[in-house]
Tab-separated table of C-alpha atoms in Angstrom:
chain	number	residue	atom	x	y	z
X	1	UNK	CA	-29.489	-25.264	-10.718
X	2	UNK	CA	-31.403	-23.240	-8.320
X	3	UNK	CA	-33.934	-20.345	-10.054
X	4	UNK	CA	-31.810	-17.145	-9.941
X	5	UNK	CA	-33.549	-14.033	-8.056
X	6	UNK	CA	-33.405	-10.522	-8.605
X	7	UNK	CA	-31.222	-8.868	-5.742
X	8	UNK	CA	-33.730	-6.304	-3.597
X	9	UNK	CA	-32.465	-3.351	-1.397
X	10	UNK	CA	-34.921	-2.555	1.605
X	11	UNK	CA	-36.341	0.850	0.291
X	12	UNK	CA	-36.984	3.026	3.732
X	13	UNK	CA	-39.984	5.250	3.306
X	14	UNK	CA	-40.099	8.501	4.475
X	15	UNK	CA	-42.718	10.096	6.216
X	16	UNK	CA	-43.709	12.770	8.848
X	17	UNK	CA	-42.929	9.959	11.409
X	18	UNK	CA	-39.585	9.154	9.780
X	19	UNK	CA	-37.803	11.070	13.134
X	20	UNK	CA	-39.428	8.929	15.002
X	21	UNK	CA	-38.857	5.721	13.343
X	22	UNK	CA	-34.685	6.709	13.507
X	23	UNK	CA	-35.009	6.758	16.979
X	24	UNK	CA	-36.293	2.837	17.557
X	25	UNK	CA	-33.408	0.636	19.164
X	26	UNK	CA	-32.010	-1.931	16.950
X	27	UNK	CA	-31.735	-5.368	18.031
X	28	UNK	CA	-28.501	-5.798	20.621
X	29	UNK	CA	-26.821	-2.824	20.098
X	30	UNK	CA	-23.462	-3.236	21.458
X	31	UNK	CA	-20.471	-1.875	19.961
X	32	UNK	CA	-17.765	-3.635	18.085
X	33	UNK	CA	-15.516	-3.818	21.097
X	34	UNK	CA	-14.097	-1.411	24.160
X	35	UNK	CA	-11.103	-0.947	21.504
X	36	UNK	CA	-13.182	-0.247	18.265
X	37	UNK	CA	-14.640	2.483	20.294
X	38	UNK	CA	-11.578	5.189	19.505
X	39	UNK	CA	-13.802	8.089	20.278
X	40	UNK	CA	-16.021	8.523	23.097
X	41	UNK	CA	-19.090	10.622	23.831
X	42	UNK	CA	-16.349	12.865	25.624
X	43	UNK	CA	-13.718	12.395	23.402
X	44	UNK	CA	-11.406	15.609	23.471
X	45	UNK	CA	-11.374	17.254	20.352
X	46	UNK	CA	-7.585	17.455	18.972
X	47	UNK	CA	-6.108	19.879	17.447
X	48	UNK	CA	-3.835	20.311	14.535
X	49	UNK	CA	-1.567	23.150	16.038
X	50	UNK	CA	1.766	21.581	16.706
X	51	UNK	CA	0.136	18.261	16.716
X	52	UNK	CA	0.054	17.353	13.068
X	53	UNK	CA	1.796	14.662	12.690
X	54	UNK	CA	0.005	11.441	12.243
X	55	UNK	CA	0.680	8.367	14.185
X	56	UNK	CA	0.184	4.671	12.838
X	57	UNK	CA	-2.111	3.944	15.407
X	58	UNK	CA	-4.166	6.948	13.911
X	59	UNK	CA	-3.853	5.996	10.120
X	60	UNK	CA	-4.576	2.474	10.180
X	61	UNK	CA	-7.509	3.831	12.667
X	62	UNK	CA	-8.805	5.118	9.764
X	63	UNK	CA	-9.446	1.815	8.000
X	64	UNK	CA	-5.949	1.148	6.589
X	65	UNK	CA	-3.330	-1.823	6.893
X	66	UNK	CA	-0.492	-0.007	5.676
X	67	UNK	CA	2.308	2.356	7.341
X	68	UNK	CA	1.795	5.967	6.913
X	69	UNK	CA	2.287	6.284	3.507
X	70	UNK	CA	5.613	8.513	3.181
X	71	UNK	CA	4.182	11.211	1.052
X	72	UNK	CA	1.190	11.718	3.080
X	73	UNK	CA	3.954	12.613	6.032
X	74	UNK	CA	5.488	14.672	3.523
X	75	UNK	CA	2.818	16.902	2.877
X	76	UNK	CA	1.730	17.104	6.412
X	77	UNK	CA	5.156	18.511	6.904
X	78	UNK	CA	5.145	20.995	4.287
X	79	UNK	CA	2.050	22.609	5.910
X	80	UNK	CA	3.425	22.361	9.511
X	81	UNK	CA	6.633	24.599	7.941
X	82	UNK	CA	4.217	26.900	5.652
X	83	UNK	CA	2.463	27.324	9.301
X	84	UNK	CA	5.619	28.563	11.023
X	85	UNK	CA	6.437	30.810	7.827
X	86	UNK	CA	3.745	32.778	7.491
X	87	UNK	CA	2.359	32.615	11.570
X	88	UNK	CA	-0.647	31.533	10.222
X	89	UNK	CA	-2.485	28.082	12.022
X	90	UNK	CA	-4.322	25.530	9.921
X	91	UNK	CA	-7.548	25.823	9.197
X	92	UNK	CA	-10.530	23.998	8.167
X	93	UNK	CA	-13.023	25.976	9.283
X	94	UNK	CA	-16.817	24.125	8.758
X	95	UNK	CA	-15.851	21.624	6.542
X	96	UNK	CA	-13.058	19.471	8.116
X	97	UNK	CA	-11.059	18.603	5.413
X	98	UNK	CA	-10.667	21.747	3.202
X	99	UNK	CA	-8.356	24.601	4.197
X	100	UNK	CA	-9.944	28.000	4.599
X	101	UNK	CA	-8.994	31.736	5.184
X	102	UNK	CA	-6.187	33.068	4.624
X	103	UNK	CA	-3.648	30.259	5.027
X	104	UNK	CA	-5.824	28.373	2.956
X	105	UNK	CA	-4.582	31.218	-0.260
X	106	UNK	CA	-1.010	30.251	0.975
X	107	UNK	CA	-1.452	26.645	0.826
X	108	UNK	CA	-2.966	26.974	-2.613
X	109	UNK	CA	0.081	28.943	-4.160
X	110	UNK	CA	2.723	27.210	-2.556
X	111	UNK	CA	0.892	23.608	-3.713
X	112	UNK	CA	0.117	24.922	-7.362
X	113	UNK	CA	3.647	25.797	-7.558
X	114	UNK	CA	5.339	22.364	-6.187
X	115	UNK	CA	2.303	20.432	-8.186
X	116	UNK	CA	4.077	21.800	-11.636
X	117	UNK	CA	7.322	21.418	-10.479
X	118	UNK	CA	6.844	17.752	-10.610
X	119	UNK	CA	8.787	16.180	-13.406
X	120	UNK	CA	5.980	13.443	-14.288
X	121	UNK	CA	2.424	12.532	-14.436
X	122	UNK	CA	2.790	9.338	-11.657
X	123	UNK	CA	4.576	11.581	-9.064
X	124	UNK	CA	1.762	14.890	-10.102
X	125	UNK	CA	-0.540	11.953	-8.784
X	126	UNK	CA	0.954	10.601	-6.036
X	127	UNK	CA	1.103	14.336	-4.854
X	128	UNK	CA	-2.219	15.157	-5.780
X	129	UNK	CA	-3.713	11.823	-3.132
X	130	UNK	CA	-1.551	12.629	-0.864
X	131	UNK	CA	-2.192	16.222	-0.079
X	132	UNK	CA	-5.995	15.512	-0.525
X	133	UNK	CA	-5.445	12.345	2.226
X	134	UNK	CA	-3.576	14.820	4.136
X	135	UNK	CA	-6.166	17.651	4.474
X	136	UNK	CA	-9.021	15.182	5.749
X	137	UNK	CA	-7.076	13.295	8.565
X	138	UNK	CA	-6.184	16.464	9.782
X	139	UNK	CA	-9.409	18.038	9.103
X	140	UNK	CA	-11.469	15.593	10.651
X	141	UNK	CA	-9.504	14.806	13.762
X	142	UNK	CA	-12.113	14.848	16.882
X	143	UNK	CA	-14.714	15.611	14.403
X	144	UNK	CA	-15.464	12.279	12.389
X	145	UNK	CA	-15.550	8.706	14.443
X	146	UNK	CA	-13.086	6.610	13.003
X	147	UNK	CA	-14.979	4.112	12.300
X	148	UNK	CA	-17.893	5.307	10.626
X	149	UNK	CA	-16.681	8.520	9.238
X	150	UNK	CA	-19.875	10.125	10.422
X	151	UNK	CA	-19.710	13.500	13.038
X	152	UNK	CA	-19.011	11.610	16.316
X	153	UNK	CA	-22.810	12.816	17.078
X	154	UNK	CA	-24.206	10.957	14.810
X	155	UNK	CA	-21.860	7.543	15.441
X	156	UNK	CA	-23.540	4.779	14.297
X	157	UNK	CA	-20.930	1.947	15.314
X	158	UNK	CA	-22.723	0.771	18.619
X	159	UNK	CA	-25.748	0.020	16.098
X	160	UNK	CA	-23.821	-2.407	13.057
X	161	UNK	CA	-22.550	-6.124	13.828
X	162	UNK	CA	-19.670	-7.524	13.043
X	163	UNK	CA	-19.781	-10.634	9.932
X	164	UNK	CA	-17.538	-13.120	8.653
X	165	UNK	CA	-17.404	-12.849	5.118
X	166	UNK	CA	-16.321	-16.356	3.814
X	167	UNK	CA	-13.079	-17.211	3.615
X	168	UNK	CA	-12.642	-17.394	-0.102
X	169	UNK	CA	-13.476	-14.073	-0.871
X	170	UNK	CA	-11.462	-10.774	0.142
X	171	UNK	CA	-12.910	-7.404	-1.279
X	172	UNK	CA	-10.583	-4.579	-2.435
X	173	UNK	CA	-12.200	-0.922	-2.412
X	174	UNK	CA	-9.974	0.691	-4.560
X	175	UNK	CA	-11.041	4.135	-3.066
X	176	UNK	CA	-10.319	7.922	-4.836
X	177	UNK	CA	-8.771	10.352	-1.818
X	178	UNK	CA	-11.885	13.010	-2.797
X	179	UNK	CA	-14.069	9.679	-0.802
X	180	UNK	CA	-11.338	8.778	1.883
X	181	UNK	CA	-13.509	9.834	4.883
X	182	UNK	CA	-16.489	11.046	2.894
X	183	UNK	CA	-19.523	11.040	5.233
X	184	UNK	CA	-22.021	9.009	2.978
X	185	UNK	CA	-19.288	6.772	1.404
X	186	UNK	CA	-20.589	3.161	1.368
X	187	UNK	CA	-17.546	1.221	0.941
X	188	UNK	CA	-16.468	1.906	4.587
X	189	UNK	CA	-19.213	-0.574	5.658
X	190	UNK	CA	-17.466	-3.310	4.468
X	191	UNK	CA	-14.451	-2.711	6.208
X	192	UNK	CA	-16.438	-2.088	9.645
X	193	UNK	CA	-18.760	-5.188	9.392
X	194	UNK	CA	-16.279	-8.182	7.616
X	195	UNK	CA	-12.905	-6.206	8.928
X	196	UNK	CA	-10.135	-4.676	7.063
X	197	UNK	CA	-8.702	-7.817	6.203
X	198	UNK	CA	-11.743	-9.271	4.226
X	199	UNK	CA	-12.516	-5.847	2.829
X	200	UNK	CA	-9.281	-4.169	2.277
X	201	UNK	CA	-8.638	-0.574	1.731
X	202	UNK	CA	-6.116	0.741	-1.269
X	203	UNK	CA	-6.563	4.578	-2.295
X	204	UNK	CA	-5.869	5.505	-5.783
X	205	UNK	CA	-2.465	7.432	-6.473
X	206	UNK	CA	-0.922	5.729	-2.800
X	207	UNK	CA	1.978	3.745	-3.784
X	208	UNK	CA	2.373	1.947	-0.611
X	209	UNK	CA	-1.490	0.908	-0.617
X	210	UNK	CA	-1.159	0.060	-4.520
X	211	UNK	CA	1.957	-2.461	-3.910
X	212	UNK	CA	-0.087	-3.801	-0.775
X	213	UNK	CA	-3.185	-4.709	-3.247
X	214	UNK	CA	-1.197	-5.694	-6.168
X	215	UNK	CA	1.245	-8.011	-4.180
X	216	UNK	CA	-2.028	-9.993	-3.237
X	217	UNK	CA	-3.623	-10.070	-6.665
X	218	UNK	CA	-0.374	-11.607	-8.110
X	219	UNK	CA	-0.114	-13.700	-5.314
X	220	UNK	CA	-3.287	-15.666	-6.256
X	221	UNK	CA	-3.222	-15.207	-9.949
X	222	UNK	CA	-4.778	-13.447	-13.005
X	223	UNK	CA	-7.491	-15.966	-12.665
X	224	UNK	CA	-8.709	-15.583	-9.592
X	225	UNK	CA	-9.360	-11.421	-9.415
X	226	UNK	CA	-12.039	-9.600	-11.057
X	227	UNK	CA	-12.765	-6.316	-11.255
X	228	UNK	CA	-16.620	-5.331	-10.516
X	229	UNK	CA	-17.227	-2.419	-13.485
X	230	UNK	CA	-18.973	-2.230	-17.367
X	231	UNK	CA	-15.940	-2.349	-19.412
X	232	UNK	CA	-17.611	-1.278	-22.595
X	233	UNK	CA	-14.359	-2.282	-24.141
X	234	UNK	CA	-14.593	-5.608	-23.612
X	235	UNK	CA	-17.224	-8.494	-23.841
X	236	UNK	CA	-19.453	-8.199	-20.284
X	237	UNK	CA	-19.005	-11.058	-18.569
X	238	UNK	CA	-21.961	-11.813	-15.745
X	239	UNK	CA	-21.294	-13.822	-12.906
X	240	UNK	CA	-23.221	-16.379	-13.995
X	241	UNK	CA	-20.908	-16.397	-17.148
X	242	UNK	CA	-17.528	-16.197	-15.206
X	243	UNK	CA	-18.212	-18.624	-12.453
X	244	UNK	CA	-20.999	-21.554	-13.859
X	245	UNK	CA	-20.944	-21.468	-17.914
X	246	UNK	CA	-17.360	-21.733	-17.888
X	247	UNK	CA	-17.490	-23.891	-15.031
X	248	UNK	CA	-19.625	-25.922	-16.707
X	249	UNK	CA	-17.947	-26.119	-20.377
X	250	UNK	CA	-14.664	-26.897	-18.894
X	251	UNK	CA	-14.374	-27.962	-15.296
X	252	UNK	CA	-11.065	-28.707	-15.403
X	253	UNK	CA	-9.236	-26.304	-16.794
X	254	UNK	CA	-7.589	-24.048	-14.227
X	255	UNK	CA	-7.964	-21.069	-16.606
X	256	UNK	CA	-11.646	-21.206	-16.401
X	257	UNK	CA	-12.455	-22.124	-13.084
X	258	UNK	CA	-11.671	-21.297	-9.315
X	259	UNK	CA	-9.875	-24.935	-7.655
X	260	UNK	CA	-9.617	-25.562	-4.526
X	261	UNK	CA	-9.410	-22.822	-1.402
X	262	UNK	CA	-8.026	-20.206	-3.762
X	263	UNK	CA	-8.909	-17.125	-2.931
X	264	UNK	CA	-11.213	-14.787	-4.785
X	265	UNK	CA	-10.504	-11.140	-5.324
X	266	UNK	CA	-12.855	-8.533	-6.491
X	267	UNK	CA	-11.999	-5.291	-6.807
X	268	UNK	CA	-14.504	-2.816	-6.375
X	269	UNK	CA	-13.779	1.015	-7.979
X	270	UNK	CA	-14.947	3.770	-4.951
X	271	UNK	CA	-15.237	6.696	-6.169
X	272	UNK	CA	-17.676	8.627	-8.029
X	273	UNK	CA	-18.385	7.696	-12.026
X	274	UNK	CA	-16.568	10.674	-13.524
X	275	UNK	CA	-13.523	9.772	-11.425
X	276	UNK	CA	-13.659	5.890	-12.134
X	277	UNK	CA	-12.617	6.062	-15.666
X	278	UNK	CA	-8.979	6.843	-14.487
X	279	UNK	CA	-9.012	4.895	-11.680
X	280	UNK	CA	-9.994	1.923	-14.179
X	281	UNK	CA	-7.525	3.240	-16.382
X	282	UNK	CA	-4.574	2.818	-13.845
X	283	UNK	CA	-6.409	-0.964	-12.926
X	284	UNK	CA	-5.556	-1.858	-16.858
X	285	UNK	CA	-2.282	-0.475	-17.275
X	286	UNK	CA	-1.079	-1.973	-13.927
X	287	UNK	CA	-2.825	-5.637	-15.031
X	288	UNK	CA	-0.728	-5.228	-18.256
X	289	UNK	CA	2.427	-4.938	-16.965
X	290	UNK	CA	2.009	-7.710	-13.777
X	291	UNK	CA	-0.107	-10.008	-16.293
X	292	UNK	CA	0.569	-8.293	-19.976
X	293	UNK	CA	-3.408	-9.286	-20.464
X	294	UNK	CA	-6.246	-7.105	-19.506
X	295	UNK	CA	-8.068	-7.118	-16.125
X	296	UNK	CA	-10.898	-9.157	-15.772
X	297	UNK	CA	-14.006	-7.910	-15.192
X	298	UNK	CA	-17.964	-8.417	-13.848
X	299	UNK	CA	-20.694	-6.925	-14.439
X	300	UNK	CA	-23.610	-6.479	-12.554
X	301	UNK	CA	-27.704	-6.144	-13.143
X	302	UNK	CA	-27.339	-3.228	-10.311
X	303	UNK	CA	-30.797	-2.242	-8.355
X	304	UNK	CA	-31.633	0.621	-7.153
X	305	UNK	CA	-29.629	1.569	-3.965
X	306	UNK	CA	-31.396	3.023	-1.150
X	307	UNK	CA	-28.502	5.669	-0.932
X	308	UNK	CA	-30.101	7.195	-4.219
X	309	UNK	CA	-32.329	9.109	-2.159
X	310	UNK	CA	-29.031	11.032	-0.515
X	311	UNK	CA	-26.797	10.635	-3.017
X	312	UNK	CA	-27.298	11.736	-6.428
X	313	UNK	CA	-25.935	9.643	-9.542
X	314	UNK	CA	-25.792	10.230	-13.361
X	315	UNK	CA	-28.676	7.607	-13.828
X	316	UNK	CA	-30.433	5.248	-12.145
X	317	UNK	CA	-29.083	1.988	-13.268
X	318	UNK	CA	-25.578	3.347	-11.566
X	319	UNK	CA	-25.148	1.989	-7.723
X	320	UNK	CA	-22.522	2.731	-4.527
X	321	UNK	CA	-20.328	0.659	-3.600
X	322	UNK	CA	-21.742	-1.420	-1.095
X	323	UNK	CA	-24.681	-2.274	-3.438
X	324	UNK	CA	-22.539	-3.572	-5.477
X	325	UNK	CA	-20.978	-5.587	-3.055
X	326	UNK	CA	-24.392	-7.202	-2.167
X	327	UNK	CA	-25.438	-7.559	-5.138
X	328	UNK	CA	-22.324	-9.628	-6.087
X	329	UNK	CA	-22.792	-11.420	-3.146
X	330	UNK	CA	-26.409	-12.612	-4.090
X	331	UNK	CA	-25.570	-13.344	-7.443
X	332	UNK	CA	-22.774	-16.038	-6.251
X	333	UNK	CA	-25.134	-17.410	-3.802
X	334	UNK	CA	-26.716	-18.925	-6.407
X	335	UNK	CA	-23.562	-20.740	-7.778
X	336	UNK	CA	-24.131	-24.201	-7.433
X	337	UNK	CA	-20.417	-24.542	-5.939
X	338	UNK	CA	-20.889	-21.571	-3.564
X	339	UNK	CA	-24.777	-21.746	-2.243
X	340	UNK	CA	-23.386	-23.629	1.112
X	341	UNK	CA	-21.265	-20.664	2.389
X	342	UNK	CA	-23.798	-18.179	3.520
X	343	UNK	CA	-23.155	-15.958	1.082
X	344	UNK	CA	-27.343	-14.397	0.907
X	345	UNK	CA	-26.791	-13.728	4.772
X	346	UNK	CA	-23.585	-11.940	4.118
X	347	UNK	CA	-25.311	-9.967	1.592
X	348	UNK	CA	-27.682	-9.320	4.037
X	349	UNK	CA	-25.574	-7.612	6.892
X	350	UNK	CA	-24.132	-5.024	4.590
X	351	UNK	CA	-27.816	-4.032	3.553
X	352	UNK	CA	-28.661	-4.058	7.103
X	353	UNK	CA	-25.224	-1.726	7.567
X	354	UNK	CA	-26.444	0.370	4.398
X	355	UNK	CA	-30.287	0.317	6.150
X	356	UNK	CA	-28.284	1.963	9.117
X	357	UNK	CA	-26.108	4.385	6.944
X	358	UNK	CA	-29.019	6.016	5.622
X	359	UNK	CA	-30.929	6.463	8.813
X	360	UNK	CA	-27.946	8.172	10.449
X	361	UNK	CA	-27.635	10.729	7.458
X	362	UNK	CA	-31.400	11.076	6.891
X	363	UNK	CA	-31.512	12.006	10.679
X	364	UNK	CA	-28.558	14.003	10.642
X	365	UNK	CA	-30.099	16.080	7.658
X	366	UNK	CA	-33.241	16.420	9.534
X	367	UNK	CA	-31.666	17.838	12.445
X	368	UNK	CA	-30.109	19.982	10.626
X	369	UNK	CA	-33.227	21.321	8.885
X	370	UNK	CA	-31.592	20.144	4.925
X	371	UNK	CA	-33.252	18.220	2.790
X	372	UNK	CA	-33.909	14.572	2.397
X	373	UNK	CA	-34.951	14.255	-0.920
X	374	UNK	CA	-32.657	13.295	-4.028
X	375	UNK	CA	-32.113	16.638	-6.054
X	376	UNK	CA	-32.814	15.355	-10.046
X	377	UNK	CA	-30.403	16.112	-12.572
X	378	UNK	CA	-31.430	18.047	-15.606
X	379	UNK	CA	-29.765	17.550	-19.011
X	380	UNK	CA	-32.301	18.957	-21.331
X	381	UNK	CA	-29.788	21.564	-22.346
X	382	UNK	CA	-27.164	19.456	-22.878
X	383	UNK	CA	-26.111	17.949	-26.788
């Protein structure tokens, strides 16, 4: 067996050149395709006055694969009538993707009130995603490339290439609404460089994208999905332990080992760590009712990601998404039954895509005149 290596993110130091250094051409910097490109450099800016509705061609623009999701269209509606009844226009103001002045006070009481109407937890949920979903594809329409999710000023799609990620592996980012079009959300990556069908997206409390995800996992079996978190419930189970001790101790069983050109699922939690413990919480329950056992999971010996620098977390042993992504990646390049597939150079274009990610924030910041540096988090005064 080939000697395992630690996983390493390029670190990106910054200095008083770093402006500079952002602006340096990347190697062949073509874009994905004349289609891929949704928004030009003059791209009209759309409105949401009497144009709210959302089209399919717009949602699954956004990175999904399902129809509009009903209660998304729903709540869209709700705001186009609260529009007419008061003679007040939507508005996000600044921050494209949260209401503001005074039909933002509207919106709030006439939410609140429907919100505790609701006879049951699931549907309080479903509600709860959906009007958040809502508020940011309206909110960010001819502001945010579709793509990238970054201000179309600072699109950085001409700069990433496309991948293939191997055949046998399809990634699920299980994504909270609060990160659905988040600026420095990593998970997007994978969708833009191995496509939406190798890295598919499923937002938490969307029943349409849940059935989507969970149809698949079912498909191909309790044994061949994983979930990629520390389940401190549960014995942690390493890569190495899933996929060559068991492998090893029992090739043949098909409950311990992957056969043939099954595919592997991995499920990777998007969001940020306070809101992962429910979204976990939802994995389980669901696992026990398609499965009645509990969902597998992996965990990781994360690095430190270079979006720590831009993107505070609780400690540093936590990582984003796409990290985690490459770090799984690396880790099953060195299984003896998957070292032939490429998997270290697949690794390697999402940390070239994460490399990119952070320049086009870092320079966007700078412009800007805010800060670059990580803000610590101080928990002296805490029991």
């Amino acid at each position: 067996m080939a000697m395992a290596r630690p996983f390493i993110f390029k670190a990106c130091l910054l200095s008083a050149e770093t402006p500079n250094l952002l602006k340096k051409n990347r190697m062949d910097p073509k874009p994905f395709s004349e289609k891929d490109q949704f928004f030009s450099a003059k791209a009209e800016k759309v409105t949401t006055n009497g144009a709210a509705n959302i089209s399919l061609q717009e949602w699954q623009g956004w990175g999904a694969i399902s129809p509009v999701p009903a209660m998304v269209i729903e709540v869209i509606q709700d705001l186009k009538l609260l529009e007419k009844d008061i003679g007040a226009h939507l508005d996000f103001g600044g921050n494209h993707g949260k209401l503001q002045g005074d039909f933002k006070v509207q919106e709030d009481k006439k939410h609140r009130a429907k919100f505790q109407s609701l006879g049951n937890s699931e549907k309080k949920l479903q509600f709860f995603s959906a009007r958040q979903i809502a508020c940011r594809l309206l909110g960010s329409r001819g502001y945010l490339c579709q793509k990238c999710w970054l201000p179309m000023e600072d699109c950085m799609c001409s700069r990433l290439l496309p991948f293939p990620l191997w055949h046998r592996i399809r990634f699920w980012l299980y994504m909270h609404p609060k990160d659905f079009l988040r600026q420095n959300n990593t998970g997007k990556l994978l969708c833009q460089v191995f496509g939406t069908h190798a890295a598919t997206l499923c937002l938490f409390g969307i029943s349409e994208l849940e059935e989507i995800m969970w149809s698949a996992l079912n498909f191909s079996g309790r044994r061949n999905v994983w979930c990629l978190y520390p389940n401190k419930n549960a014995m942690p189970m390493s890569v190495q332990d899933t996929f060559i001790q068991n492998s090893s101790r029992d090739h043949q069983s098909e409950q311990n080992s992957v056969l043939g050109d099954e595919r592997m699922n991995f499920i990777l939690i998007d969001g940020t760590w306070s809101n992962s413990q429910a979204m976990f919480k939802r994995l389980k329950d669901k696992a026990q009712v398609v499965w009645g056992e509990d969902l597998p999971c992996i965990s990781l010996n994360a690095g430190v990601s270079l979006m720590h620098k831009l993107r505070p977390q609780p400690s540093w042993d936590r990582t984003c998404t796409a990290a985690a992504a490459v770090g799984l990646l690396y880790e099953l390049h060195l299984v003896p039954e998957f070292s032939s597939h490429g998997l270290d150079s697949q690794a390697e274009a999402i940390e070239d895509a994460l490399e990119i990610l952070f320049e086009s924030l870092t320079a966007r910041r700078l412009r800007m005149g805010r800060s670059i540096s990580r803000k610590e988090r101080h928990y002296s005064n805490l029991c």
